Amino acid sequence: MLLATTRKMRYLLLTAALLTLLYVYHDRIVQGAAYRWKLPINTGSTSITGEGEDFKWRDLAVKYPVESLQPLPTGEPKKLPKVQFTFPPENANEKSNRLSHQTAVKDAFSRCWSSYMRHAWMADELAPLSGGMLNVFGGWAATLVDSLDTLWIMDMKTEFEDAVTAAVSIDFSGSSSDEINVFETTIRYLGGFLSAYDLSRDGRLLSKAVELGDMLLFAFDTPNRMPITRWKFNEAKKGYPQFAHSSSLVAEVGSLAMEFTRLSQVTEDPRWYDATYRVMKAFDEQQELTRLKGMWPVVVNARDLNFTEHGTFTLGAMSDSLYEYLPKMHALLGGLEPMYEKMYKNAMAAAMKYNLWRPMTPDKADILLSGNALAPEGKFEGGLELQGQHLVCFAGGMFALGGRLFDDLQHVEIGRKLTDGCIWTYQAMPLGIMPEVFHMAACPTNALCEWNETIWKEDIMRRAGPKNMRSAETIIEEDRLPPGFSRITDTRYILRPEAIESVFILYRITGRKSLLDSAWAMFTAIQESTKTHLANGALADVTDKDSVTDSMESFWLAETLKYFYLMFSEPDVISLDRYVFNTEAHPFERLV
Ligand SMILES: *[C@@H]1O[C@H](CO)[C@@H](O)[C@H](O)[C@H]1NC(C)=O
Ligand SMILES: *[C@@H]1O[C@H](CO)[C@@H](O)[C@H](O)[C@H]1NC(C)=O
């Protein structure tokens, strides 16, 4: 952990790094839509329809065929340690509380679903204030496909049937946008079809997953078989030569493996497993060659298959699910592919040393946050940006799950501290909702430290920058900063799932009862501040209750409300010993 004197420098370095990144990505981001690492951008949709109804991705010629396909690992799945806590029977009072909370969550979901059906049926998103619709994920009814398994899990079987019938009519030969985000298409659509299939065994869903899988394989049709992450799919349809990008976000390259593997498992066709195996093997081979050994930088060169060129390392935005998928792949494959355990352990050892930090809080809370480690040039120099992100809240669940799967109690405890960090942040904020990005003053080490108001105010002034004319007291008042927060860098809450995701996983793993209360407090706070007359809308500012916006991402129904619902379900509903969730909260059956 670094001393306070270097913080400003680190901040400047990060700004420089981010500016570079934004420069690199500017073109793609402005053409693209509101992808996972949100920039608040909206695109109109020009309709580019399929070139005739007969077009089938499967019939298109492959330019760079694979010489020999990597098969799925064979043999008896390993007997992995039990993940879930053995819950004792609940008493009548606990049960009625739980069920009333569960009903409230289901009501919230039903209301949004009805509005989607009425106002935005077959569109990617409902606009929850105006009642309009939005196509930002290819125009293939993202909310519909993303919600299928939630409908099933919430026992809305009539709605599920109608939704499946509609979903199988989606036309993947054309799109509302010229450029496809392969990662988002994989996690939301392919993940959505596969988990709805795993739960219902409705063969129509599997056929649809295969049809989509046939399309997505063409994003890998490059000389080195690395995927194109922002994909001009109309060019692919015309058979133009394609190359992977020299600057790709690492999460977009490195978290396609669960969906592709599951598709191969259920079809017994290895083409998809093969495609992502090659990618993950490259991560495996280069893990110790990066500037921060064990981790991979936010930006990688997929065109030249070089994952070592850049110098920002984080578990957060733009990297997140690369790490999340390591223990999850181990679970999905029944432990039969050893590289995932090795990659997980080495990556987490580095993250524990270089990314995790303890904020200084008035109540001396025993919590951790995860920031960005920086190595601007050459070797790793150990710079850490003391940032917190809502998105990185997934890491609590990842450590806890990894801790169980690999029998490491230290990881479970780190998962606990990271999850409690998110719970603490929710509670500290005026509306009980965590912002997208914030900064806090750090403890000198990750051990207990005393609260010191002077240090807090100094940090506020540092964050405010040299041109700032306001006093720390004025900033605290005007920016509504709770004690400990030096800056709320991005004030939005976009109906994200990561905090409740980790609360849910930690609860299933440890059985800690107070997590039920934490979850309920989060749910009521979110409902209170984001509810519109139709559904729920993202908040522009988590310190202002009148800042609801006209946006409802499909992950609100696919992830956030599903995790809240499962939190208040019996623990054997989607047991973590039987299922593993993709990064869009779609449960896949584990190989056991
Ligand atoms: C990757 O790029 C770095 C920096 O340009 C270079 O030093 C290294 O040799 C390259 N590695 C491979 C495997 O090409
Ligand atoms: C708080 O921090 C300031 C600045 O580092 C220091 O001068 C002061 O002694 C600290 N106060 C306490 C009570 O430790």
Coordinates of C-alpha atoms and ligand atoms in Angstrom, one line a residue:
M1 CA 0.0 0.0 0.0
L2 CA 1.3 3.4 -0.9
L3 CA 1.8 6.5 1.0
A4 CA -0.4 9.6 0.7
T5 CA 2.3 11.7 -0.9
T6 CA 2.2 9.8 -4.1
R7 CA -1.5 9.8 -4.6
K8 CA -1.8 12.8 -6.7
M9 CA 0.8 11.5 -9.1
R10 CA -1.0 8.3 -9.4
Y11 CA -4.2 10.1 -10.1
L12 CA -2.5 12.0 -12.9
L13 CA -1.1 8.8 -14.3
L14 CA -4.4 7.2 -14.3
T15 CA -6.0 10.2 -16.0
A16 CA -3.3 10.0 -18.7
A17 CA -3.9 6.3 -19.1
L18 CA -7.6 6.7 -19.3
L19 CA -7.3 9.5 -21.8
T20 CA -5.2 7.3 -24.0
L21 CA -7.7 4.6 -23.7
L22 CA -10.6 6.9 -24.5
Y23 CA -8.7 8.2 -27.4
V24 CA -8.1 4.6 -28.7
Y25 CA -11.7 3.8 -28.1
H26 CA -13.4 7.0 -29.0
D27 CA -14.4 6.0 -32.5
R28 CA -15.8 2.7 -31.4
I29 CA -17.5 4.0 -28.4
V30 CA -19.3 6.8 -30.1
Q31 CA -20.5 4.4 -32.8
G32 CA -21.4 1.8 -30.3
A33 CA -24.1 2.0 -27.8
A34 CA -24.4 2.0 -24.1
Y35 CA -22.1 -0.9 -23.6
R36 CA -21.3 -2.4 -20.2
W37 CA -18.6 0.1 -19.4
K38 CA -21.1 2.8 -19.8
L39 CA -20.6 6.1 -21.4
P40 CA -23.9 7.9 -21.4
I41 CA -24.5 7.7 -25.1
N42 CA -27.5 6.9 -27.2
T43 CA -27.6 6.0 -30.8
G44 CA -30.4 6.2 -33.2
S45 CA -31.0 3.0 -35.1
T46 CA -30.7 2.6 -38.8
S47 CA -32.3 -0.6 -39.8
I48 CA -30.1 -2.9 -41.7
T49 CA -32.1 -6.0 -42.4
G50 CA -31.0 -9.4 -43.5
E51 CA -30.2 -9.8 -47.1
G52 CA -33.0 -12.1 -47.8
E53 CA -34.6 -14.5 -45.6
D54 CA -32.4 -17.4 -46.7
F55 CA -29.2 -16.1 -45.4
K56 CA -27.7 -18.6 -42.8
W57 CA -24.5 -17.9 -41.0
R58 CA -23.7 -21.6 -41.1
D59 CA -23.6 -21.6 -44.9
L60 CA -21.0 -18.9 -45.1
A61 CA -17.5 -20.0 -46.1
V62 CA -14.9 -19.9 -43.3
K63 CA -11.8 -17.9 -44.4
Y64 CA -9.4 -19.2 -41.8
P65 CA -10.4 -22.7 -40.9
V66 CA -9.1 -24.4 -37.8
E67 CA -6.8 -27.3 -38.6
S68 CA -7.7 -29.5 -35.6
L69 CA -10.4 -28.8 -33.2
Q70 CA -9.7 -28.7 -29.5
P71 CA -12.1 -31.2 -27.9
L72 CA -13.9 -30.7 -24.6
P73 CA -11.9 -32.3 -21.8
T74 CA -13.0 -35.8 -21.1
G75 CA -13.1 -38.1 -18.1
E76 CA -14.9 -38.2 -14.8
P77 CA -15.5 -34.6 -13.5
K78 CA -13.5 -33.9 -10.3
K79 CA -15.4 -33.9 -7.1
L80 CA -15.1 -30.2 -6.2
P81 CA -15.6 -28.9 -2.6
K82 CA -19.2 -28.0 -1.6
V83 CA -19.9 -24.4 -2.3
Q84 CA -23.1 -23.7 -0.4
F85 CA -23.5 -23.4 3.3
T86 CA -25.6 -26.1 4.9
F87 CA -28.6 -24.0 5.9
P88 CA -30.5 -25.0 9.1
P89 CA -34.3 -25.1 8.9
E90 CA -35.8 -21.6 9.2
N91 CA -38.4 -20.7 11.8
A92 CA -41.9 -19.5 10.9
N93 CA -41.1 -15.8 11.4
E94 CA -38.0 -16.0 9.2
K95 CA -39.9 -17.8 6.5
S96 CA -42.8 -15.3 6.4
N97 CA -40.3 -12.4 6.3
R98 CA -38.4 -14.0 3.5
L99 CA -41.5 -14.8 1.5
S100 CA -42.9 -11.2 1.8
H101 CA -39.5 -9.8 0.5
Q102 CA -39.5 -12.3 -2.3
T103 CA -43.0 -11.3 -3.3
A104 CA -42.0 -7.6 -3.3
V105 CA -39.1 -8.4 -5.7
K106 CA -41.4 -10.4 -8.0
D107 CA -43.9 -7.6 -8.1
A108 CA -41.2 -5.2 -9.1
F109 CA -40.1 -7.6 -11.9
S110 CA -43.7 -8.2 -13.1
R111 CA -44.4 -4.5 -13.3
C112 CA -41.3 -3.9 -15.5
W113 CA -42.1 -6.9 -17.6
S114 CA -45.7 -5.9 -18.3
S115 CA -44.4 -2.4 -19.3
Y116 CA -41.8 -3.9 -21.6
M117 CA -44.5 -6.1 -23.2
R118 CA -46.9 -3.2 -23.6
H119 CA -44.5 -0.5 -24.8
A120 CA -41.3 -2.0 -26.1
W121 CA -42.0 -5.6 -27.1
M122 CA -39.2 -7.0 -29.3
A123 CA -37.0 -3.9 -28.7
D124 CA -33.8 -4.1 -26.9
E125 CA -34.9 -1.8 -24.1
L126 CA -37.9 -0.1 -22.6
A127 CA -37.5 3.6 -22.0
P128 CA -39.0 3.6 -18.5
L129 CA -40.1 7.3 -18.3
S130 CA -41.3 8.1 -21.8
G131 CA -42.6 4.6 -22.6
G132 CA -40.5 4.6 -25.7
M133 CA -38.1 1.9 -26.9
L134 CA -34.5 1.7 -27.7
N135 CA -32.3 -0.6 -29.9
V136 CA -28.8 -0.6 -28.6
F137 CA -27.7 -4.2 -28.6
G138 CA -28.2 -5.2 -32.2
G139 CA -32.0 -4.8 -32.2
W140 CA -32.6 -8.4 -31.3
A141 CA -34.9 -7.9 -28.3
A142 CA -32.1 -7.9 -25.7
T143 CA -34.5 -7.4 -22.7
L144 CA -36.7 -10.3 -23.9
V145 CA -33.8 -12.8 -24.3
D146 CA -32.0 -11.6 -21.2
S147 CA -35.2 -12.1 -19.1
L148 CA -36.2 -15.6 -20.2
D149 CA -34.5 -17.4 -17.3
T150 CA -35.8 -14.9 -14.7
L151 CA -39.3 -15.6 -15.9
W152 CA -38.7 -19.3 -15.5
I153 CA -37.1 -18.9 -12.0
M154 CA -39.9 -16.6 -10.8
D155 CA -42.4 -19.2 -11.9
M156 CA -44.0 -17.0 -14.5
K157 CA -44.5 -19.9 -16.9
T158 CA -47.2 -18.4 -19.1
E159 CA -45.1 -15.3 -19.7
F160 CA -42.1 -17.6 -20.3
E161 CA -43.9 -19.6 -23.0
D162 CA -45.0 -16.4 -24.8
A163 CA -41.5 -15.0 -24.5
V164 CA -39.8 -18.2 -25.9
T165 CA -42.2 -18.2 -28.8
A166 CA -41.3 -14.6 -29.6
A167 CA -37.6 -15.1 -29.0
V168 CA -37.2 -18.0 -31.5
S169 CA -38.5 -15.6 -34.2
I170 CA -35.6 -13.2 -33.8
D171 CA -33.7 -12.8 -37.0
F172 CA -29.9 -12.9 -36.6
S173 CA -29.1 -12.5 -40.2
G174 CA -29.6 -8.7 -39.9
S175 CA -29.2 -6.1 -37.2
S176 CA -30.2 -2.6 -36.2
S177 CA -26.6 -1.6 -36.0
D178 CA -23.6 -2.0 -38.3
E179 CA -21.3 -2.8 -35.5
I180 CA -21.9 -5.7 -33.1
N181 CA -20.4 -5.9 -29.6
V182 CA -19.5 -9.6 -29.6
F183 CA -19.0 -9.7 -25.8
E184 CA -22.4 -8.1 -25.0
T185 CA -24.1 -10.3 -27.6
T186 CA -22.5 -13.4 -26.1
I187 CA -23.3 -12.7 -22.5
R188 CA -26.8 -11.3 -22.9
Y189 CA -28.2 -13.3 -25.9
L190 CA -26.2 -16.5 -26.1
G191 CA -26.1 -16.7 -22.3
G192 CA -29.8 -16.0 -22.1
F193 CA -30.8 -18.7 -24.6
L194 CA -28.5 -21.3 -23.0
S195 CA -29.6 -20.8 -19.4
A196 CA -33.3 -20.7 -20.4
Y197 CA -32.5 -24.0 -22.2
D198 CA -30.7 -25.5 -19.2
L199 CA -33.7 -24.7 -17.0
S200 CA -36.6 -25.6 -19.3
R201 CA -34.9 -28.1 -21.8
D202 CA -37.0 -26.5 -24.6
G203 CA -35.2 -27.5 -27.7
R204 CA -36.3 -24.4 -29.6
L205 CA -34.0 -22.4 -27.3
L206 CA -31.1 -24.6 -28.1
S207 CA -31.6 -24.3 -31.9
K208 CA -31.7 -20.5 -31.4
A209 CA -28.5 -20.7 -29.4
V210 CA -26.8 -22.7 -32.2
E211 CA -28.0 -20.2 -34.8
L212 CA -26.5 -17.3 -32.8
G213 CA -23.4 -19.4 -32.1
D214 CA -22.9 -19.9 -35.8
M215 CA -23.0 -16.2 -36.3
L216 CA -20.6 -15.4 -33.4
L217 CA -18.0 -17.9 -34.6
F218 CA -17.5 -15.7 -37.6
A219 CA -16.1 -13.0 -35.3
F220 CA -13.3 -15.5 -34.7
D221 CA -12.6 -15.9 -38.5
T222 CA -9.3 -14.1 -38.4
P223 CA -5.8 -15.2 -39.3
N224 CA -4.9 -16.0 -35.7
R225 CA -8.4 -17.0 -34.7
M226 CA -8.6 -14.2 -32.1
P227 CA -12.1 -12.6 -31.9
I228 CA -13.0 -9.2 -33.2
T229 CA -14.7 -7.5 -30.3
R230 CA -16.4 -4.6 -32.0
W231 CA -17.5 -6.5 -35.1
K232 CA -18.6 -5.1 -38.5
F233 CA -20.8 -8.0 -39.1
N234 CA -22.1 -6.9 -42.5
E235 CA -18.6 -7.0 -43.8
A236 CA -18.2 -10.5 -42.4
K237 CA -21.4 -11.5 -44.2
K238 CA -19.9 -10.2 -47.5
G239 CA -16.8 -12.3 -46.8
Y240 CA -14.4 -9.4 -46.4
P241 CA -11.1 -10.4 -44.7
Q242 CA -11.1 -9.6 -41.0
F243 CA -8.5 -9.0 -38.3
A244 CA -8.8 -8.8 -34.6
H245 CA -8.1 -5.3 -33.1
S246 CA -4.7 -4.3 -32.0
S247 CA -6.4 -2.6 -29.0
S248 CA -9.1 -4.6 -27.5
L249 CA -10.6 -4.4 -24.0
V250 CA -9.4 -7.4 -22.2
A251 CA -12.8 -8.4 -20.8
E252 CA -14.3 -8.4 -24.3
V253 CA -11.6 -10.8 -25.6
G254 CA -11.3 -12.9 -22.4
S255 CA -14.8 -13.5 -21.2
L256 CA -16.6 -15.5 -23.9
A257 CA -15.5 -18.9 -22.7
M258 CA -18.4 -19.8 -20.4
E259 CA -21.1 -19.3 -23.0
F260 CA -19.0 -21.0 -25.8
T261 CA -18.1 -23.9 -23.6
R262 CA -21.7 -24.4 -22.5
L263 CA -22.9 -24.4 -26.1
S264 CA -20.3 -27.1 -27.0
Q265 CA -21.3 -29.1 -23.9
V266 CA -25.0 -29.2 -24.7
T267 CA -24.5 -29.8 -28.5
E268 CA -21.4 -32.0 -28.3
D269 CA -20.0 -29.9 -31.1
P270 CA -16.5 -28.7 -30.1
R271 CA -16.3 -25.7 -32.5
W272 CA -17.3 -23.2 -29.8
Y273 CA -15.1 -24.7 -27.1
D274 CA -12.2 -24.7 -29.5
A275 CA -12.7 -21.0 -30.4
T276 CA -12.4 -19.7 -26.8
Y277 CA -9.9 -22.4 -25.7
R278 CA -7.4 -20.8 -28.1
V279 CA -8.0 -17.4 -26.5
M280 CA -7.7 -18.6 -23.0
K281 CA -4.6 -20.6 -23.8
A282 CA -3.0 -17.4 -25.0
F283 CA -3.9 -15.7 -21.7
D284 CA -2.4 -18.7 -19.8
E285 CA 0.8 -18.5 -21.8
Q286 CA 1.3 -14.8 -21.3
Q287 CA 0.2 -14.5 -17.6
E288 CA 3.7 -14.1 -16.3
L289 CA 5.0 -11.9 -19.1
T290 CA 3.0 -8.8 -18.3
R291 CA 4.2 -5.7 -16.4
L292 CA 2.2 -6.9 -13.4
K293 CA 2.8 -10.6 -13.4
G294 CA -0.3 -12.6 -12.8
M295 CA -2.7 -10.0 -14.3
W296 CA -3.4 -8.8 -17.8
P297 CA -3.7 -5.1 -18.7
V298 CA -7.0 -3.5 -19.6
V299 CA -6.1 -3.2 -23.2
V300 CA -4.5 -6.1 -25.2
N301 CA -3.3 -6.5 -28.7
A302 CA -5.4 -9.4 -30.1
R303 CA -4.3 -8.8 -33.7
D304 CA -0.7 -9.6 -32.9
L305 CA -1.6 -11.9 -30.0
N306 CA 0.4 -9.8 -27.6
F307 CA -1.3 -9.3 -24.2
T308 CA 1.6 -7.6 -22.5
E309 CA 1.9 -4.2 -24.0
H310 CA -0.2 -2.0 -21.7
G311 CA 0.1 -1.0 -18.1
T312 CA -3.2 -0.6 -16.3
F313 CA -4.3 -3.5 -14.2
T314 CA -7.7 -3.7 -12.5
L315 CA -10.5 -6.1 -11.4
G316 CA -12.9 -3.3 -12.4
A317 CA -14.4 -1.9 -15.5
M318 CA -13.1 -3.3 -18.8
S319 CA -11.3 -6.2 -17.2
D320 CA -13.8 -7.6 -14.7
S321 CA -15.3 -10.7 -16.2
L322 CA -12.0 -12.0 -17.5
Y323 CA -11.1 -12.8 -13.9
E324 CA -14.6 -13.7 -12.9
Y325 CA -14.6 -16.5 -15.5
L326 CA -11.5 -18.2 -14.2
P327 CA -13.0 -20.0 -11.2
K328 CA -16.3 -20.3 -13.0
M329 CA -14.8 -22.1 -15.9
H330 CA -13.2 -24.5 -13.4
A331 CA -16.6 -25.2 -12.0
L332 CA -18.4 -25.4 -15.4
L333 CA -15.8 -28.0 -16.6
G334 CA -15.9 -30.0 -13.4
G335 CA -12.2 -29.2 -12.8
L336 CA -11.1 -31.1 -15.9
E337 CA -9.1 -28.2 -17.5
P338 CA -6.2 -27.3 -15.1
M339 CA -5.3 -23.9 -16.6
Y340 CA -8.1 -22.1 -15.0
E341 CA -7.1 -22.9 -11.4
K342 CA -3.6 -21.8 -12.1
M343 CA -4.7 -18.6 -13.8
Y344 CA -7.2 -17.8 -11.0
K345 CA -4.6 -18.3 -8.2
N346 CA -1.9 -16.3 -9.8
A347 CA -4.2 -13.5 -10.8
M348 CA -5.7 -13.2 -7.4
A349 CA -2.3 -13.3 -5.6
A350 CA -1.4 -10.2 -7.7
A351 CA -4.7 -8.5 -7.2
M352 CA -4.6 -9.0 -3.4
K353 CA -1.1 -7.5 -3.3
Y354 CA -1.6 -4.6 -5.7
N355 CA -5.3 -3.7 -6.1
L356 CA -7.1 -4.2 -2.8
W357 CA -7.1 -1.3 -0.3
R358 CA -8.8 -0.3 2.9
P359 CA -10.6 3.0 3.0
M360 CA -10.5 5.2 6.1
T361 CA -14.0 5.4 7.6
P362 CA -15.4 7.1 10.7
D363 CA -16.6 3.7 12.0
K364 CA -13.3 2.0 11.2
A365 CA -15.1 -0.6 9.1
D366 CA -13.2 -3.8 8.3
I367 CA -13.7 -3.6 4.6
L368 CA -11.8 -3.5 1.3
L369 CA -12.2 -1.8 -2.0
S370 CA -10.4 -2.7 -5.3
G371 CA -8.5 0.0 -7.2
N372 CA -6.5 0.3 -10.4
A373 CA -2.8 -0.6 -10.4
L374 CA -0.6 1.3 -12.8
A375 CA 2.6 0.5 -14.6
P376 CA 2.9 3.4 -17.1
E377 CA 6.0 2.1 -18.8
G378 CA 8.4 -0.8 -18.5
K379 CA 8.2 -2.7 -15.3
F380 CA 5.5 -2.5 -12.7
E381 CA 6.2 0.3 -10.2
G382 CA 3.5 -0.3 -7.8
G383 CA 1.2 2.7 -8.3
L384 CA -2.4 2.3 -7.1
E385 CA -5.3 4.6 -7.8
L386 CA -7.5 4.5 -4.8
Q387 CA -10.8 4.2 -6.6
G388 CA -14.0 2.4 -5.9
Q389 CA -16.5 1.3 -8.5
H390 CA -19.9 -0.2 -8.3
L391 CA -19.0 -2.6 -11.1
V392 CA -16.1 -4.1 -9.1
C393 CA -18.5 -5.2 -6.4
F394 CA -18.7 -8.5 -8.3
A395 CA -15.2 -9.3 -6.9
G396 CA -16.6 -10.1 -3.5
G397 CA -18.6 -13.0 -5.0
M398 CA -15.7 -14.1 -7.1
F399 CA -13.3 -14.4 -4.2
A400 CA -15.9 -16.1 -2.0
L401 CA -16.7 -18.6 -4.8
G402 CA -13.0 -19.1 -5.6
G403 CA -12.3 -19.6 -1.9
R404 CA -14.8 -22.4 -1.8
L405 CA -13.9 -24.1 -5.1
F406 CA -10.2 -24.1 -4.2
D407 CA -10.6 -24.6 -0.5
D408 CA -9.0 -21.3 0.5
L409 CA -10.5 -19.6 3.5
Q410 CA -8.4 -16.5 3.0
H411 CA -10.2 -15.9 -0.3
V412 CA -13.6 -16.4 1.4
E413 CA -12.6 -13.7 4.0
I414 CA -11.4 -11.3 1.3
G415 CA -14.7 -11.9 -0.5
R416 CA -16.4 -11.0 2.8
K417 CA -14.5 -7.8 3.1
L418 CA -15.1 -6.7 -0.5
T419 CA -18.8 -7.5 -0.2
D420 CA -19.0 -5.6 3.1
G421 CA -17.3 -2.7 1.4
C422 CA -20.2 -2.5 -1.1
I423 CA -22.8 -2.8 1.7
W424 CA -21.0 -0.1 3.6
T425 CA -20.9 2.2 0.6
Y426 CA -24.6 1.7 -0.1
Q427 CA -25.4 2.6 3.6
A428 CA -23.1 5.6 3.6
M429 CA -24.8 7.3 0.7
P430 CA -27.7 9.7 1.2
L431 CA -30.3 7.6 -0.7
G432 CA -28.7 4.2 0.3
I433 CA -27.4 3.6 -3.2
M434 CA -23.8 3.4 -4.3
P435 CA -22.5 5.5 -7.1
E436 CA -20.7 4.3 -10.3
V437 CA -17.2 5.6 -9.3
F438 CA -15.9 7.3 -6.2
H439 CA -12.7 8.0 -4.4
M440 CA -12.0 7.8 -0.6
A441 CA -9.0 8.4 1.6
A442 CA -7.1 5.2 2.4
C443 CA -5.8 3.7 5.5
P444 CA -1.9 3.5 5.4
T445 CA -2.1 -0.3 5.3
N446 CA -5.0 -2.7 4.9
A447 CA -5.1 -3.1 8.7
L448 CA -7.2 -1.1 11.1
C449 CA -6.7 2.7 11.1
E450 CA -8.1 5.6 13.1
W451 CA -10.5 8.1 11.5
N452 CA -8.8 11.4 10.9
E453 CA -10.9 14.3 9.6
T454 CA -7.8 16.3 8.6
I455 CA -6.6 13.6 6.3
W456 CA -10.0 13.2 4.8
K457 CA -10.2 16.9 4.0
E458 CA -6.7 17.0 2.6
D459 CA -7.7 14.2 0.3
I460 CA -10.8 16.1 -0.8
M461 CA -8.6 19.1 -1.7
R462 CA -6.1 16.8 -3.6
R463 CA -8.9 15.3 -5.6
A464 CA -10.4 18.7 -6.4
G465 CA -7.2 19.6 -8.3
P466 CA -5.1 22.7 -8.5
K467 CA -7.7 24.9 -10.1
N468 CA -10.2 24.3 -7.3
M469 CA -11.4 27.5 -5.5
R470 CA -13.7 25.9 -3.0
S471 CA -12.8 24.9 0.6
A472 CA -13.1 21.3 1.7
E473 CA -16.2 22.2 3.8
T474 CA -17.9 23.8 0.8
I475 CA -17.1 20.7 -1.4
I476 CA -18.5 18.4 1.3
E477 CA -21.7 20.4 1.4
E478 CA -22.2 21.2 -2.2
D479 CA -21.2 17.7 -3.5
R480 CA -23.1 16.0 -0.6
L481 CA -20.0 13.9 0.3
P482 CA -20.6 11.5 3.2
P483 CA -17.7 11.3 5.7
G484 CA -14.8 9.4 4.1
F485 CA -15.6 10.1 0.4
S486 CA -13.2 12.6 -1.2
R487 CA -15.0 12.7 -4.6
I488 CA -17.9 11.1 -6.3
T489 CA -16.3 10.8 -9.7
D490 CA -19.3 9.3 -11.5
T491 CA -22.6 10.0 -9.7
R492 CA -24.8 7.6 -11.6
Y493 CA -26.5 4.4 -10.6
I494 CA -27.6 2.5 -13.7
L495 CA -29.6 -0.3 -12.0
R496 CA -26.5 -2.4 -11.7
P497 CA -26.4 -5.9 -10.2
E498 CA -22.9 -6.4 -8.8
A499 CA -23.5 -5.5 -5.2
I500 CA -26.5 -7.7 -4.7
E501 CA -24.7 -10.4 -6.8
S502 CA -21.9 -10.6 -4.2
V503 CA -24.3 -10.3 -1.3
F504 CA -26.3 -13.3 -2.7
I505 CA -23.2 -15.4 -3.4
L506 CA -21.7 -14.6 0.0
Y507 CA -25.0 -15.5 1.6
R508 CA -25.3 -18.9 -0.1
I509 CA -21.6 -19.6 0.8
T510 CA -21.6 -18.4 4.5
G511 CA -25.3 -18.4 5.5
R512 CA -24.6 -15.1 7.4
K513 CA -28.1 -13.9 8.3
S514 CA -27.4 -10.1 8.4
L515 CA -26.9 -10.3 4.6
L516 CA -30.7 -10.8 4.3
D517 CA -31.2 -7.4 5.9
S518 CA -28.5 -5.8 3.9
A519 CA -30.1 -7.1 0.7
W520 CA -33.5 -5.9 1.7
A521 CA -32.2 -2.4 2.6
M522 CA -30.6 -2.2 -0.9
F523 CA -33.8 -3.4 -2.6
T524 CA -36.0 -0.9 -0.8
A525 CA -33.6 2.0 -1.4
I526 CA -33.3 1.2 -5.1
Q527 CA -37.0 0.7 -5.5
E528 CA -37.8 4.0 -3.7
S529 CA -35.4 6.1 -5.8
T530 CA -35.6 4.5 -9.3
K531 CA -39.3 3.5 -9.6
T532 CA -41.1 5.2 -12.5
H533 CA -44.8 5.0 -13.4
L534 CA -43.9 2.2 -15.8
A535 CA -40.8 0.4 -14.5
N536 CA -37.4 1.5 -13.1
G537 CA -35.0 4.1 -14.5
A538 CA -31.3 4.7 -13.9
L539 CA -30.3 7.5 -11.5
A540 CA -28.2 10.3 -12.9
D541 CA -27.0 11.2 -9.4
V542 CA -27.2 9.0 -6.3
T543 CA -27.3 12.1 -4.1
D544 CA -30.4 13.4 -5.8
K545 CA -33.6 11.5 -5.6
D546 CA -35.2 13.5 -8.4
S547 CA -32.7 12.4 -11.0
V548 CA -34.3 9.3 -12.6
T549 CA -33.5 9.0 -16.3
D550 CA -35.3 7.3 -19.2
S551 CA -33.0 4.3 -19.2
M552 CA -33.5 0.7 -18.1
E553 CA -30.7 -1.7 -19.1
S554 CA -31.7 -5.3 -19.8
F555 CA -29.5 -6.4 -16.8
W556 CA -32.0 -4.9 -14.4
L557 CA -34.4 -7.7 -15.2
A558 CA -31.8 -10.3 -16.1
E559 CA -29.5 -9.8 -13.1
T560 CA -30.4 -7.3 -10.5
L561 CA -33.9 -8.5 -9.8
K562 CA -33.0 -12.1 -10.3
Y563 CA -30.3 -11.9 -7.6
F564 CA -32.7 -10.1 -5.3
Y565 CA -35.3 -12.8 -5.9
L566 CA -32.8 -15.7 -5.3
M567 CA -31.6 -14.0 -2.1
F568 CA -35.1 -14.5 -0.7
S569 CA -35.6 -18.0 -2.2
E570 CA -35.0 -21.4 -0.6
P571 CA -31.2 -22.0 -0.9
D572 CA -31.7 -25.0 -3.2
V573 CA -33.3 -22.8 -5.9
I574 CA -30.4 -22.5 -8.4
S575 CA -27.9 -24.0 -5.9
L576 CA -24.3 -22.9 -6.5
D577 CA -23.4 -26.6 -6.2
R578 CA -25.4 -27.3 -9.3
Y579 CA -25.2 -24.1 -11.3
V580 CA -22.7 -21.4 -12.1
F581 CA -23.7 -18.0 -13.3
N582 CA -22.3 -16.2 -16.3
T583 CA -21.5 -12.5 -16.0
E584 CA -25.0 -11.6 -17.0
A585 CA -26.5 -13.7 -14.2
H586 CA -27.5 -16.6 -16.5
P587 CA -27.1 -19.9 -14.6
F588 CA -25.5 -22.8 -16.5
E589 CA -25.5 -26.4 -15.3
R590 CA -22.2 -27.4 -13.9
L591 CA -20.5 -30.6 -15.0
V592 CA -20.7 -32.8 -11.9
Ligands
LIG1 C1 4.8 -7.9 -27.0 O1 5.1 -6.5 -27.1 C2 6.1 -6.1 -26.3 C3 6.2 -4.6 -26.3 O2 6.1 -4.1 -27.6 C4 7.4 -6.7 -26.8 O3 8.5 -6.3 -26.0 C5 7.3 -8.2 -26.7 O4 8.4 -8.9 -27.2 C6 6.0 -8.7 -27.5 N1 5.8 -10.1 -27.2 C7 5.4 -10.9 -28.1 C8 5.2 -12.3 -27.7 O5 5.3 -10.6 -29.3
LIG2 C1 -4.6 13.7 11.6 O1 -3.8 13.9 10.5 C2 -3.0 15.1 10.5 C3 -2.4 15.3 9.2 O2 -1.7 14.1 8.8 C4 -2.0 15.0 11.7 O3 -1.3 16.2 11.7 C5 -2.8 14.8 13.0 O4 -1.9 14.7 14.1 C6 -3.7 13.7 12.9 N1 -4.6 13.6 14.1 C7 -4.7 12.6 14.9 C8 -5.7 12.8 16.0 O5 -4.0 11.6 14.7

